[in-house]
Short mmCIF file of C-alpha atoms and ligand atoms in Angstrom, two decimals:
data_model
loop_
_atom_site.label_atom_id
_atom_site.label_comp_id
_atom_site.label_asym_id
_atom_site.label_seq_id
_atom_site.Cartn_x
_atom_site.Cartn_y
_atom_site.Cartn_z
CA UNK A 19 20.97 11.14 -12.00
CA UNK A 20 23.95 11.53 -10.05
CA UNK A 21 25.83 8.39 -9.74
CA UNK A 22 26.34 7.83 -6.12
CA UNK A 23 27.62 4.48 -3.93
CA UNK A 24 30.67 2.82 -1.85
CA UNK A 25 33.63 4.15 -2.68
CA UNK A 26 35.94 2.19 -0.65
CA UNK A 27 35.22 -0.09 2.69
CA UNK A 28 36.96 -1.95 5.29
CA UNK A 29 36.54 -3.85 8.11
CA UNK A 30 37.86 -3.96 11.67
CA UNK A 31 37.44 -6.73 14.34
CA UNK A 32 39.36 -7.62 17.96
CA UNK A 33 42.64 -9.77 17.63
CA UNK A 34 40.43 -12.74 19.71
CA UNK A 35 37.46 -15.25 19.15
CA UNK A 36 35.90 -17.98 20.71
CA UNK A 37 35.25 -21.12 18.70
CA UNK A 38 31.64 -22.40 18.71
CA UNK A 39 32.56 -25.98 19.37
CA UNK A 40 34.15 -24.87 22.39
CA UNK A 41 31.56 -22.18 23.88
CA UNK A 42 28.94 -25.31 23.00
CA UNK A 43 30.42 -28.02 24.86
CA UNK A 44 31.24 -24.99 27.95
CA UNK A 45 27.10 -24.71 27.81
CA UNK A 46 26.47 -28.25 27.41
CA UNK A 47 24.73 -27.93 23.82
CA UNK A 48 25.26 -29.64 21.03
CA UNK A 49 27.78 -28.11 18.96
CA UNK A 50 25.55 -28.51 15.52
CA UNK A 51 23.18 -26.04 17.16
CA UNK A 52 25.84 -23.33 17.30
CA UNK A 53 26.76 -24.60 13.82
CA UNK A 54 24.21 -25.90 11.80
CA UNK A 55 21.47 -24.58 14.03
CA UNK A 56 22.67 -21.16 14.28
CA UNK A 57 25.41 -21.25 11.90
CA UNK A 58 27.75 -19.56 13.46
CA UNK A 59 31.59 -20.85 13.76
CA UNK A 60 33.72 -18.40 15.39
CA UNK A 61 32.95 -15.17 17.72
CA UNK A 62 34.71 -11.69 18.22
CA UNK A 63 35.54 -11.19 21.81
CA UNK A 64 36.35 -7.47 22.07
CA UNK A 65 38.90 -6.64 25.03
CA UNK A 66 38.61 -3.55 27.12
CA UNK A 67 41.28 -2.00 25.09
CA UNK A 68 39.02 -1.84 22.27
CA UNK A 69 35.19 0.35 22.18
CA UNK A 70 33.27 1.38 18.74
CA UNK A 71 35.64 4.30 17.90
CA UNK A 72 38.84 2.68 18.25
CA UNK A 73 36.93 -0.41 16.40
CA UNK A 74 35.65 2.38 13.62
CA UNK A 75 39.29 4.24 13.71
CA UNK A 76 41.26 1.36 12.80
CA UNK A 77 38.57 0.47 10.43
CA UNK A 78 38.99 3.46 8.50
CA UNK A 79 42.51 3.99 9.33
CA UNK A 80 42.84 1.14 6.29
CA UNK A 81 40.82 2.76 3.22
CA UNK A 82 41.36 6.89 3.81
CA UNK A 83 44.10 8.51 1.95
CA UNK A 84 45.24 12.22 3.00
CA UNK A 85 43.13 13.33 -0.59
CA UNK A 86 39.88 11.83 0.80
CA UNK A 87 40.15 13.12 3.75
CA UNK A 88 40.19 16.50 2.57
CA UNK A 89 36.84 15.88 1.16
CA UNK A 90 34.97 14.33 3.51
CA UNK A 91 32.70 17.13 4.96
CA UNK A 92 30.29 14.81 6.90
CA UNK A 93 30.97 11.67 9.29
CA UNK A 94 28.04 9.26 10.30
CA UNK A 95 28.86 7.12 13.43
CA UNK A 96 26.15 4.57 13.41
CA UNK A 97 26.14 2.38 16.59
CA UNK A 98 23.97 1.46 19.53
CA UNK A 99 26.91 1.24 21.68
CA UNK A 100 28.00 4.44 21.68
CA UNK A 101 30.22 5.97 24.43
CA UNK A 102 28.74 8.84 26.01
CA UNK A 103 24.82 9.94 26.47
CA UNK A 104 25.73 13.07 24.82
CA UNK A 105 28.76 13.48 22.57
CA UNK A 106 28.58 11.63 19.57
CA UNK A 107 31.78 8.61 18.95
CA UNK A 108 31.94 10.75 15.64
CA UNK A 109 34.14 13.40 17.37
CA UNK A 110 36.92 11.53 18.92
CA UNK A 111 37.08 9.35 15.81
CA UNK A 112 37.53 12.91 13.58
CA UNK A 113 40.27 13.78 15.53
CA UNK A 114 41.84 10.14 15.54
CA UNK A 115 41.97 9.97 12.03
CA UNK A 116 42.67 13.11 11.61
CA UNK A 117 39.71 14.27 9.59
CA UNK A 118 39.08 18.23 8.40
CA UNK A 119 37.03 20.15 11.11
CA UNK A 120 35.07 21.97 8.21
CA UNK A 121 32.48 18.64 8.60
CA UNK A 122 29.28 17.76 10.39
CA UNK A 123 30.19 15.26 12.19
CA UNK A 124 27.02 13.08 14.85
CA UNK A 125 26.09 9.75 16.03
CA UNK A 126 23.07 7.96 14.44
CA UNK A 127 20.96 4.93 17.19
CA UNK A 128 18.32 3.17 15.66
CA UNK A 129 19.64 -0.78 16.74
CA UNK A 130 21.04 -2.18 14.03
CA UNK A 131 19.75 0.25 11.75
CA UNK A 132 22.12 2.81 12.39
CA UNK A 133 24.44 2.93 9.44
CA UNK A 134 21.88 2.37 7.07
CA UNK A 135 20.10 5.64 8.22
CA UNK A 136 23.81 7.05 7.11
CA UNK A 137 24.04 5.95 4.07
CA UNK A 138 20.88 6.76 3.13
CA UNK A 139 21.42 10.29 4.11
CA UNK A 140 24.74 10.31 2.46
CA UNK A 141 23.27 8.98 -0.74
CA UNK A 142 21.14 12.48 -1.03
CA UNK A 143 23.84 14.36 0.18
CA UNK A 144 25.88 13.44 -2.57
CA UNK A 145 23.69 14.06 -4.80
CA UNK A 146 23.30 17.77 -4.04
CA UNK A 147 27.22 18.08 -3.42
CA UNK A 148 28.57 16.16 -5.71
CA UNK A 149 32.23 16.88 -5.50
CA UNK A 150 32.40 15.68 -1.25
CA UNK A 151 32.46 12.49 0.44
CA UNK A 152 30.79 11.22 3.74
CA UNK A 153 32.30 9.14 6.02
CA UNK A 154 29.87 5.89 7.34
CA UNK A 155 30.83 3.82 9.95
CA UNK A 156 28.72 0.83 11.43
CA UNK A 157 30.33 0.00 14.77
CA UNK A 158 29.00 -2.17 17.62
CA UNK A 159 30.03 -5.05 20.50
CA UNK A 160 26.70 -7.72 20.16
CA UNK A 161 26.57 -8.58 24.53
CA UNK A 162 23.37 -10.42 25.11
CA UNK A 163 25.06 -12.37 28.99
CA UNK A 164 27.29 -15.07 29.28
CA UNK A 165 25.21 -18.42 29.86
CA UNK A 166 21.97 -16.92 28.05
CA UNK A 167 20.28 -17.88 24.72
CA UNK A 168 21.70 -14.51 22.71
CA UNK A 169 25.14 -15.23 24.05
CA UNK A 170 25.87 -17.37 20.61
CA UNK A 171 25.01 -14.55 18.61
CA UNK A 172 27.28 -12.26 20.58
CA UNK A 173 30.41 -10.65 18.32
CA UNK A 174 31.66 -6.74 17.22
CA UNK A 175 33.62 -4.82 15.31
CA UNK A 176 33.31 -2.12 12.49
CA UNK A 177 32.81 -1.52 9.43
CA UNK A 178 33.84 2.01 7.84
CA UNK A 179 32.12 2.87 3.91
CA UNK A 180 33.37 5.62 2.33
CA UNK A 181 30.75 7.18 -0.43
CA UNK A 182 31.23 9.23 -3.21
CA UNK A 183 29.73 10.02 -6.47
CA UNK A 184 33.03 8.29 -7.40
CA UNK A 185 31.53 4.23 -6.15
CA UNK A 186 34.18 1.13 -6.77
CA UNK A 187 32.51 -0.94 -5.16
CA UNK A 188 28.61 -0.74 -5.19
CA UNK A 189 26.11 2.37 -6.88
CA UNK A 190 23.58 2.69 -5.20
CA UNK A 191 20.04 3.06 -7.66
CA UNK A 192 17.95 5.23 -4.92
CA UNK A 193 15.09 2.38 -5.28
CA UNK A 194 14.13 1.62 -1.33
CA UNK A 195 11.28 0.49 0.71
CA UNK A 196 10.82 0.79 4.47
CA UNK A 197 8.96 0.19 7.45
CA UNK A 198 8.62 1.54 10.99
CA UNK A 199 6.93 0.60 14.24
CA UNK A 200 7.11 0.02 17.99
CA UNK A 201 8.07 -2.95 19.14
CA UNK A 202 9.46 -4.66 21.67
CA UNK A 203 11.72 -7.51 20.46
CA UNK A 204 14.98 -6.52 21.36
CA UNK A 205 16.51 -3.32 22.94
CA UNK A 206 18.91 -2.19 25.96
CA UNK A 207 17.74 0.09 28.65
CA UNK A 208 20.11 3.19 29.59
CA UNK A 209 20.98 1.23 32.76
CA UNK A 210 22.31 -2.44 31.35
CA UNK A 211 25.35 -3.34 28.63
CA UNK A 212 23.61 -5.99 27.39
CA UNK A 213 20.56 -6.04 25.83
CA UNK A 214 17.16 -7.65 26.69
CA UNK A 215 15.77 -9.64 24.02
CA UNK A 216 12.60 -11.72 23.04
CA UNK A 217 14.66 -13.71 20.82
CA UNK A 218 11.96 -15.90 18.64
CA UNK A 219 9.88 -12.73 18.62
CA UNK A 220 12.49 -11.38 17.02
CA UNK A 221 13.25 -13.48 14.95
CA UNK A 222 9.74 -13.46 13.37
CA UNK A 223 9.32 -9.83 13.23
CA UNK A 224 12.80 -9.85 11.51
CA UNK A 225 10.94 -12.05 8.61
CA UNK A 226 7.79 -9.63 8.99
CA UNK A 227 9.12 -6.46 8.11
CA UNK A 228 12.10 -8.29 4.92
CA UNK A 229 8.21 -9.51 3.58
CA UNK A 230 6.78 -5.89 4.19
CA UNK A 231 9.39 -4.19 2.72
CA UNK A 232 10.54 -6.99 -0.54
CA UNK A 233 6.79 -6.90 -1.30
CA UNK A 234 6.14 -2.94 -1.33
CA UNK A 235 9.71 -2.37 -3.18
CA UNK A 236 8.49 -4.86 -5.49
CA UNK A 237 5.00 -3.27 -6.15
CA UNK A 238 6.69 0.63 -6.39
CA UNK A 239 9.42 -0.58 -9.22
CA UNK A 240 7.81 -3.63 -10.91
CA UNK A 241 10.27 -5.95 -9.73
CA UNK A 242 10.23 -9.22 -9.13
CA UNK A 243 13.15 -11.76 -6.97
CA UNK A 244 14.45 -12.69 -10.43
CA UNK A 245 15.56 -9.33 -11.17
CA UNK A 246 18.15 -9.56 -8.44
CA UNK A 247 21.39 -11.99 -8.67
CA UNK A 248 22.30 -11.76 -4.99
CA UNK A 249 20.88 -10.33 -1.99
CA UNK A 250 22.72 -9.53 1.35
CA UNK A 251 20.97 -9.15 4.50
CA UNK A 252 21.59 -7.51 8.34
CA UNK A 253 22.83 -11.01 9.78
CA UNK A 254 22.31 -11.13 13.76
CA UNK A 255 23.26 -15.04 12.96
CA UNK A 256 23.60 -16.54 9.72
CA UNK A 257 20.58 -18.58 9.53
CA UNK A 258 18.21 -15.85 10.09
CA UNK A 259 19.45 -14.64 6.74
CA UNK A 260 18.82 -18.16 5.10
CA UNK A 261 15.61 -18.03 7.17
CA UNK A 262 14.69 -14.80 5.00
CA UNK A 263 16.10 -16.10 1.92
CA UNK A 264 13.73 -19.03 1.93
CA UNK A 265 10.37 -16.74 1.98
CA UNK A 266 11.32 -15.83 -1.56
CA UNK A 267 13.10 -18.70 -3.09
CA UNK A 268 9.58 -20.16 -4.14
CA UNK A 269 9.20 -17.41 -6.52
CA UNK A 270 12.75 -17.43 -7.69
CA UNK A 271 14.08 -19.17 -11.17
CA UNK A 272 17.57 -19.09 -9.78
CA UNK A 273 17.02 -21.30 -6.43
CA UNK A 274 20.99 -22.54 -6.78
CA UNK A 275 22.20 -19.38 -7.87
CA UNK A 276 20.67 -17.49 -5.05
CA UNK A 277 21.89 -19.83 -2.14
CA UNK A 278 25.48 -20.09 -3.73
CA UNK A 279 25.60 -16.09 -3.62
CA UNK A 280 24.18 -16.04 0.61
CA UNK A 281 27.04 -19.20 1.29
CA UNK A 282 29.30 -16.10 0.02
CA UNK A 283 27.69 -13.38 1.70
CA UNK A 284 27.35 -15.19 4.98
CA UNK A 285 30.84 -16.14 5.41
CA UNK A 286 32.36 -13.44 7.25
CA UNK A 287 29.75 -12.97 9.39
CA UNK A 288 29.42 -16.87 10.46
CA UNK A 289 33.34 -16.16 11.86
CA UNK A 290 32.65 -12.78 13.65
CA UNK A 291 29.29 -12.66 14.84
CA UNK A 292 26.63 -10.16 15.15
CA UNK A 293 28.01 -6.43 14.59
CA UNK A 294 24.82 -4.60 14.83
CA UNK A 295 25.27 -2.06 12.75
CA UNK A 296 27.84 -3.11 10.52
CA UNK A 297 26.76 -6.48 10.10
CA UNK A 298 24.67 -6.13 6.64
CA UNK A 299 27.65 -3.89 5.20
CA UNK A 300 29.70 -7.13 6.52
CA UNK A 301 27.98 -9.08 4.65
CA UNK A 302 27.98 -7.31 1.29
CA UNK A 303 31.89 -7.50 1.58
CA UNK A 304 31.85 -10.97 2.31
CA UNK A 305 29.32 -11.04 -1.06
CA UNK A 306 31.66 -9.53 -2.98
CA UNK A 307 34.54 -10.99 -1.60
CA UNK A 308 33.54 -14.47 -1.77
CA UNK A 309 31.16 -14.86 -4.68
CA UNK A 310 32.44 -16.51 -7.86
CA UNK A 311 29.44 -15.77 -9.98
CA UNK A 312 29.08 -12.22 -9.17
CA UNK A 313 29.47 -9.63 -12.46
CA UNK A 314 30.04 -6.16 -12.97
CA UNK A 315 26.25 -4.95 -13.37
CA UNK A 316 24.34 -7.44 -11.40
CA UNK A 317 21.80 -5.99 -9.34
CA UNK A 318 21.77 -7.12 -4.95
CA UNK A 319 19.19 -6.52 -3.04
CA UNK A 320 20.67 -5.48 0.61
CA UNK A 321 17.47 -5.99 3.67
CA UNK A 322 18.54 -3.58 6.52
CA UNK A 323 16.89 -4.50 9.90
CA UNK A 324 17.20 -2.59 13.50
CA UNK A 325 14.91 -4.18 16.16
CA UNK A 326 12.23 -1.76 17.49
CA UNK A 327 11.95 -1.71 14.42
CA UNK A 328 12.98 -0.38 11.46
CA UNK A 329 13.30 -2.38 8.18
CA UNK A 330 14.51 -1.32 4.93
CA UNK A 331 14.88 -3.36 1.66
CA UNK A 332 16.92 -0.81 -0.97
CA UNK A 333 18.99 -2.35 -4.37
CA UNK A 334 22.80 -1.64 -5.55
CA UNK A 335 24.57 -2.77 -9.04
CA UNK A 336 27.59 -3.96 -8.52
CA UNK A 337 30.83 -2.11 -9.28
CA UNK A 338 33.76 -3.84 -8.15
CA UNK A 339 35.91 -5.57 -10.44
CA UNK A 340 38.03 -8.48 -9.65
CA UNK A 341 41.32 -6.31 -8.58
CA UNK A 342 38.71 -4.33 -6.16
CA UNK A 343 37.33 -7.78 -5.01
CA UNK A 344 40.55 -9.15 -4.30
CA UNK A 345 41.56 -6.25 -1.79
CA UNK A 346 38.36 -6.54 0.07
CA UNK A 347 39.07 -10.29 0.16
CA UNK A 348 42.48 -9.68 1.47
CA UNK A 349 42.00 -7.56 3.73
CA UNK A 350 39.43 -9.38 5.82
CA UNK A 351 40.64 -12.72 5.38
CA UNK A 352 44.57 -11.46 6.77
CA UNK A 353 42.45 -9.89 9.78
CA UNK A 354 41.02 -13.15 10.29
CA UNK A 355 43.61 -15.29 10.18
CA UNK A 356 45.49 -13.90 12.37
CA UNK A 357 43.29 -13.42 15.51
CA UNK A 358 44.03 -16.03 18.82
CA UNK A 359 41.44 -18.44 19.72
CA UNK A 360 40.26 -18.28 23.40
CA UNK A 361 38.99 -21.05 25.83
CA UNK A 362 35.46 -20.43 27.66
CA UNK A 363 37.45 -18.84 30.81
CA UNK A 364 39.71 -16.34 28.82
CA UNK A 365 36.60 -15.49 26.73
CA UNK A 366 34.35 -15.03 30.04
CA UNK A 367 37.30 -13.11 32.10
CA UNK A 368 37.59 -10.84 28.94
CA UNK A 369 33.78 -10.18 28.73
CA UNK A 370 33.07 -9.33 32.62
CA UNK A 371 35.95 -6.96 32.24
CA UNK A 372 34.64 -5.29 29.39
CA UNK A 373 31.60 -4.32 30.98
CA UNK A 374 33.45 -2.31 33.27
CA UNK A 375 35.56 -0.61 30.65
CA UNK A 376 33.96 2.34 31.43
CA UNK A 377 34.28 3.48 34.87
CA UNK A 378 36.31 6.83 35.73
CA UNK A 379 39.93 6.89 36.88
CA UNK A 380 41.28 3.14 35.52
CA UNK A 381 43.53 2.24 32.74
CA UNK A 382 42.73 -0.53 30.34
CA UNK A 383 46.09 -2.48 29.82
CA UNK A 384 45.56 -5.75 31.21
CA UNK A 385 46.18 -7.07 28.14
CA UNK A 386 48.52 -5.97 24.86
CA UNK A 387 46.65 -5.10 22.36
CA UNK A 388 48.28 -4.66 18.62
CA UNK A 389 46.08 -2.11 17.01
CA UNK A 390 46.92 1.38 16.22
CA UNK A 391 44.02 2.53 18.01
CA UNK A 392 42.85 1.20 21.58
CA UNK A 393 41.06 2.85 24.51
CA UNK A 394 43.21 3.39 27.46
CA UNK A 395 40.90 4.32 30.27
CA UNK A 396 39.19 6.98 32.00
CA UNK A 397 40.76 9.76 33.44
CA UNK A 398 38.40 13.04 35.06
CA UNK A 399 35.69 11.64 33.44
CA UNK A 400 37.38 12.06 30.15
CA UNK A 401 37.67 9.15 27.89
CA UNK A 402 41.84 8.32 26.75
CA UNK A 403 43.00 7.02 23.36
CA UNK A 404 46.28 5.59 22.55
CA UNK A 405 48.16 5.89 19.17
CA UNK A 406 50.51 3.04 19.07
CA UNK A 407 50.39 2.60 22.38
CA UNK A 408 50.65 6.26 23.11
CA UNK A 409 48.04 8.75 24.90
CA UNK A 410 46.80 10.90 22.98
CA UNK A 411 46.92 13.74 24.92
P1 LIG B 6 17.42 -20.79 21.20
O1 LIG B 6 16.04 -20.78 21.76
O2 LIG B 6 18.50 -21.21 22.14
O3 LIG B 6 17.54 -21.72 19.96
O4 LIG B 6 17.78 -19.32 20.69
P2 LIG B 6 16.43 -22.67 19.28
O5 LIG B 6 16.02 -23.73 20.22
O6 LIG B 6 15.37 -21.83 18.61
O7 LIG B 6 17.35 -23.34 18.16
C1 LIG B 6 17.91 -22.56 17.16
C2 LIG B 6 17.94 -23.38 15.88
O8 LIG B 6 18.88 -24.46 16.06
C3 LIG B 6 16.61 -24.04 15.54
O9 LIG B 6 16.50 -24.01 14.12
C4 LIG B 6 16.80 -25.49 15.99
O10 LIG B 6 16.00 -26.41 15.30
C5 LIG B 6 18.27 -25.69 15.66
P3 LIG B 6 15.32 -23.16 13.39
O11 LIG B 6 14.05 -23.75 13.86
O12 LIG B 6 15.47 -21.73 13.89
O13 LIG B 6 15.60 -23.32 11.93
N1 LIG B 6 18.91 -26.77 16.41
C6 LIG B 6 19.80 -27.64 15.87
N2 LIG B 6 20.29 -27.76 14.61
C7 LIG B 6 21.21 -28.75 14.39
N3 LIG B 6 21.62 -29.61 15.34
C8 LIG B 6 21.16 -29.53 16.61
C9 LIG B 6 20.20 -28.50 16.91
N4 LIG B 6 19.54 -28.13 18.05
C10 LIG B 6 18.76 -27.07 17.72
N5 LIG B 6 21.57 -30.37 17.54
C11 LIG B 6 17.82 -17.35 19.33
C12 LIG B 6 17.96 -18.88 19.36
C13 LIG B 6 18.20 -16.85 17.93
C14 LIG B 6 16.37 -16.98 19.62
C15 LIG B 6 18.75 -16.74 20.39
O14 LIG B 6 20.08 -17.05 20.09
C16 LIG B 6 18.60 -15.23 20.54
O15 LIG B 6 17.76 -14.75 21.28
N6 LIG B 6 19.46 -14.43 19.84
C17 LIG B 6 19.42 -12.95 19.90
C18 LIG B 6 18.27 -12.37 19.12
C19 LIG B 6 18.47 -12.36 17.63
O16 LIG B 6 19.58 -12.51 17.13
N7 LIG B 6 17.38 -12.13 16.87
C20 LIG B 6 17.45 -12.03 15.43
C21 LIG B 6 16.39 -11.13 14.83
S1 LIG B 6 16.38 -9.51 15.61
C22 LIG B 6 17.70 -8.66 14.83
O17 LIG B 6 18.22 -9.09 13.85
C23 LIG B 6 18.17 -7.39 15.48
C24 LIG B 6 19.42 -7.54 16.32
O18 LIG B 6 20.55 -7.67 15.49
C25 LIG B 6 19.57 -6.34 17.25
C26 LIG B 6 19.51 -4.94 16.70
O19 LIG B 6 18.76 -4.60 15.81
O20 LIG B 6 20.21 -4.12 17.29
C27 LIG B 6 19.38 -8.76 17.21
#
């Protein structure tokens, strides 16, 4: 079988973030329910100079040389923010970047499923053309309303996966199990930006469909929990991954083991927040970033959820040596690092004027924003992108 997985990956996230001790005392909680609770730290606030393709553009913008873009013949924009009802985000970022026209190039929505739906259509893509590579890019803002129950899980950015038949980082073994349905636990009607939620429903049909799908991938390739070292899951907040975890720790021989390797894959994610579509492909970065156990060869087991819902529990053997784990590491910690912390105000003034990002004839620039990529406005009804501060005209 052809050998096909990640290639290269990177992530992208706004220069700001509110602290979780400070948005708790701002709501009057206590700030071990943010932490502990939750177990969150740190949000992404995402200013109105930045939307999912500038997020995905400077994403990618890291990883693609001028060679792999000359092979990339098809671009997945997963996201369920996108920016127009009927052009995909997967067209402005082509030209952004720069990418060959000889591509198919469209937006996948399915919640948070989004860029899971692209890489498993890249996976059998690759395998019938072999010699290509697809571009798949998980890009989102998380906006549940200041002052609500969601708003600690709010957060953004993108994360951009190049695949190949060429993988460096994880191969993908073309084992997967998934489940579909209608339900009404979370979703965003054409006429709000933020997104209407039954949060503890959620939450439970989250656990539902990782036990429907574990159990059925288990029964179709006679695995069992101790067959995988790690596992990295879609993390709308960090505990709802432990909360998954724990369903199948009781059948585990590696209880330690398998809690060290989600401290490691949880990491990133507890200092961004949720990122929708990106945020499982987040955490495998922050797996194989952070994990000092993790071996050339081990098997993860990566649970893919998009409220609505779609669920999807599909294995990977790791690839990535230790050079190949250090750039991943590097590259999102420096990102990290060097963001500003904002108080509740800043945060709030940012994220009311975000919401209005949108409208026609304005131009975003407010604030400076450092990127290569940011999204100056509206003009005619036509969206405008800067280059280093530049219109692209
Ligand atoms: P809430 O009702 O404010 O919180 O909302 P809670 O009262 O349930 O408390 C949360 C946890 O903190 C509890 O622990 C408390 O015990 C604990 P748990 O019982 O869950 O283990 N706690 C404390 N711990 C330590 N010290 C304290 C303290 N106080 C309380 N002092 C909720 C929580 C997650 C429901 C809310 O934030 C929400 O609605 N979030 C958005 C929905 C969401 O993220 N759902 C996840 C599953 S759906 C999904 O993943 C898809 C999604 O990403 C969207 C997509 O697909 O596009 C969301």
């Amino acid at each position: 079988m052809t050998k096909v997985g990640i290639e290269k990956m990177a992530f992208f996230t706004s220069g700001y973030y509110i602290g979780m001790d400070e948005l708790a005392k701002s709501r009057q909680e206590d700030p071990n329910k943010y932490k502990i609770g939750i177990g969150q730290m740190q949000q992404s606030v995402i200013p109105a100079s930045q939307d999912v393709v500038t997020l995905a553009a400077n994403a990618s913008d890291r990883i693609l040389t001028a060679a792999d873009k000359e092979k990339i013949t098809m671009v997945v924009f997963g996201t369920e923010t996108g920016v127009d009802n009927s052009k995909a985000a997967s067209m402005y970022l082509q030209e952004l970047l720069g990418l060959r026209k000889e591509a198919r190039a469209f937006e996948v929505k399915q919640a948070c499923y989004g860029a899971t739906a692209g890489v498993q259509m890249a996976i059998d893509y690759l395998t019938l053309h072999p010699d290509e590579k697809v571009l798949v890019i998980g890009a989102d803002i998380a906006r549940y309303g200041l002052q609500t129950a969601g708003e600690v899980t709010q957060g953004g950015g993108a994360v951009s996966m190049l695949l190949s038949t060429n993988p460096k980082i994880v191969e993908f073994e073309g084992k997967s199990s998934f489940h579909s349905e209608n339900i009404m636990d979370f979703w965003r009607p054409l006429y709000k930006k933020e997104a209407v939620v039954d949060g503890h429903y959620s939450t439970n049909v989250y656990i539902d469909f990782f036990s429907k799908t574990f159990d059925d991938f288990q029964t179709k390739y006679s695995m069992t929990v101790n067959d995988f070292k790690a596992f990295a899951f879609h993390l709308p907040y960090t505990k709802m991954g432990l909360k998954a975890l724990k369903t199948i720790l009781p059948e585990s021989n590696n209880v330690d083991g398998l809690l060290s390797e989600f401290e490691a894959s949880k990491k990133y994610s507890a200092e961004v927040g949720n990122l929708y579509t990106g945020s499982l492909y987040l955490s495998l970065m922050s797996l194989i970033a952070n994990s000092k156990t993790l071996q050339v060869g081990d098997r993860i087991g990566l649970f893919s959820y998009g409220s609505g819902a779609q669920g999807e529990f599909f294995s990977a053997k790791v690839i990535a040596d230790d050079e190949a784990r250090t750039v991943i590491k590097n590259q999102v910690d420096e990102l990290l690092a060097k963001r500003d912390s904002l108080t509740t105000p800043e945060y709030e003034n940012m994220y009311t004027e975000s919401l209005t990002a949108d409208s026609n004839d304005h131009q975003n620039d407010s604030l400076p924003d450092t990127a290569k990529f940011t999204f100056g406005g509206v003009k005619n009804d036509k969206r405008l992108y800067k280059r280093f501060g530049e219109i692209i005209e």
